[in-house]
mmCIF file of C-alpha atoms in Angstrom:
data_model
loop_
_atom_site.group_PDB
_atom_site.id
_atom_site.type_symbol
_atom_site.label_atom_id
_atom_site.label_comp_id
_atom_site.label_asym_id
_atom_site.label_seq_id
_atom_site.Cartn_x
_atom_site.Cartn_y
_atom_site.Cartn_z
ATOM 1 C CA MET A 99 106.129 165.867 149.474
ATOM 2 C CA ASP A 100 103.067 165.687 151.694
ATOM 3 C CA PHE A 101 100.792 162.665 152.092
ATOM 4 C CA THR A 102 98.079 163.845 149.663
ATOM 5 C CA THR A 103 100.566 164.456 146.866
ATOM 6 C CA SER A 104 102.209 161.067 147.328
ATOM 7 C CA MET A 105 98.800 159.329 147.321
ATOM 8 C CA LEU A 106 97.877 161.189 144.127
ATOM 9 C CA CYS A 107 101.140 160.175 142.428
ATOM 10 C CA SER A 108 100.591 156.583 143.513
ATOM 11 C CA ALA A 109 97.048 156.575 142.103
ATOM 12 C CA VAL A 110 98.167 158.098 138.801
ATOM 13 C CA SER A 111 100.986 155.583 138.369
ATOM 14 C CA THR A 112 98.612 152.709 139.183
ATOM 15 C CA ILE A 113 96.138 153.946 136.547
ATOM 16 C CA LEU A 114 98.934 154.267 133.964
ATOM 17 C CA VAL A 115 100.128 150.719 134.659
ATOM 18 C CA ALA A 116 96.549 149.433 134.328
ATOM 19 C CA CYS A 117 96.145 151.240 130.980
ATOM 20 C CA PHE A 118 99.386 149.737 129.654
ATOM 21 C CA MET A 119 98.274 146.255 130.763
ATOM 22 C CA VAL A 120 94.902 146.626 129.014
ATOM 23 C CA TYR A 121 96.616 147.972 125.876
ATOM 24 C CA GLY A 122 99.039 145.039 125.925
ATOM 25 C CA ALA A 123 96.226 142.525 126.329
ATOM 26 C CA ILE A 124 94.267 144.025 123.415
ATOM 27 C CA LYS A 125 97.381 144.084 121.198
ATOM 28 C CA THR A 126 98.200 140.459 122.054
ATOM 29 C CA LYS A 127 94.624 139.379 121.284
ATOM 30 C CA GLN A 128 94.730 141.138 117.892
ATOM 31 C CA GLU A 129 98.029 139.437 117.036
ATOM 32 C CA THR A 130 96.651 136.053 118.121
ATOM 33 C CA ASP A 131 93.503 136.548 116.016
ATOM 34 C CA ALA A 132 95.657 137.473 113.010
ATOM 35 C CA ARG A 133 97.793 134.341 113.460
ATOM 36 C CA ILE A 134 94.691 132.143 113.741
ATOM 37 C CA ALA A 135 93.297 133.658 110.524
ATOM 38 C CA LEU A 136 96.635 132.999 108.769
ATOM 39 C CA ILE A 137 96.680 129.371 109.934
ATOM 40 C CA ASP A 138 93.048 128.918 108.822
ATOM 41 C CA ARG A 139 93.869 130.194 105.331
ATOM 42 C CA GLU A 140 96.906 127.909 105.106
ATOM 43 C CA LEU A 141 94.866 124.871 106.191
ATOM 44 C CA GLN A 142 92.162 125.680 103.645
ATOM 45 C CA ARG A 143 94.790 126.018 100.910
ATOM 46 C CA ARG A 144 96.312 122.631 101.812
ATOM 47 C CA ALA A 145 92.879 121.013 101.926
ATOM 48 C CA GLU A 146 92.114 122.383 98.448
ATOM 49 C CA GLN A 147 95.451 121.096 97.110
ATOM 50 C CA ALA A 148 94.811 117.657 98.616
ATOM 51 C CA ALA A 149 91.333 117.574 97.039
ATOM 52 C CA GLU A 150 92.722 118.179 93.534
#
């Protein structure tokens, strides 16, 4: 494999890794937001029960 081909492969693999990292970060943020929403609902429910 010549130098140009190896540089191209290196660049492509770096881009793929970056895409996976961004995808992972977005997925983690969505899961965190969903958990926060769940906790908020639970706290509201408990507050309503305590108010009764």
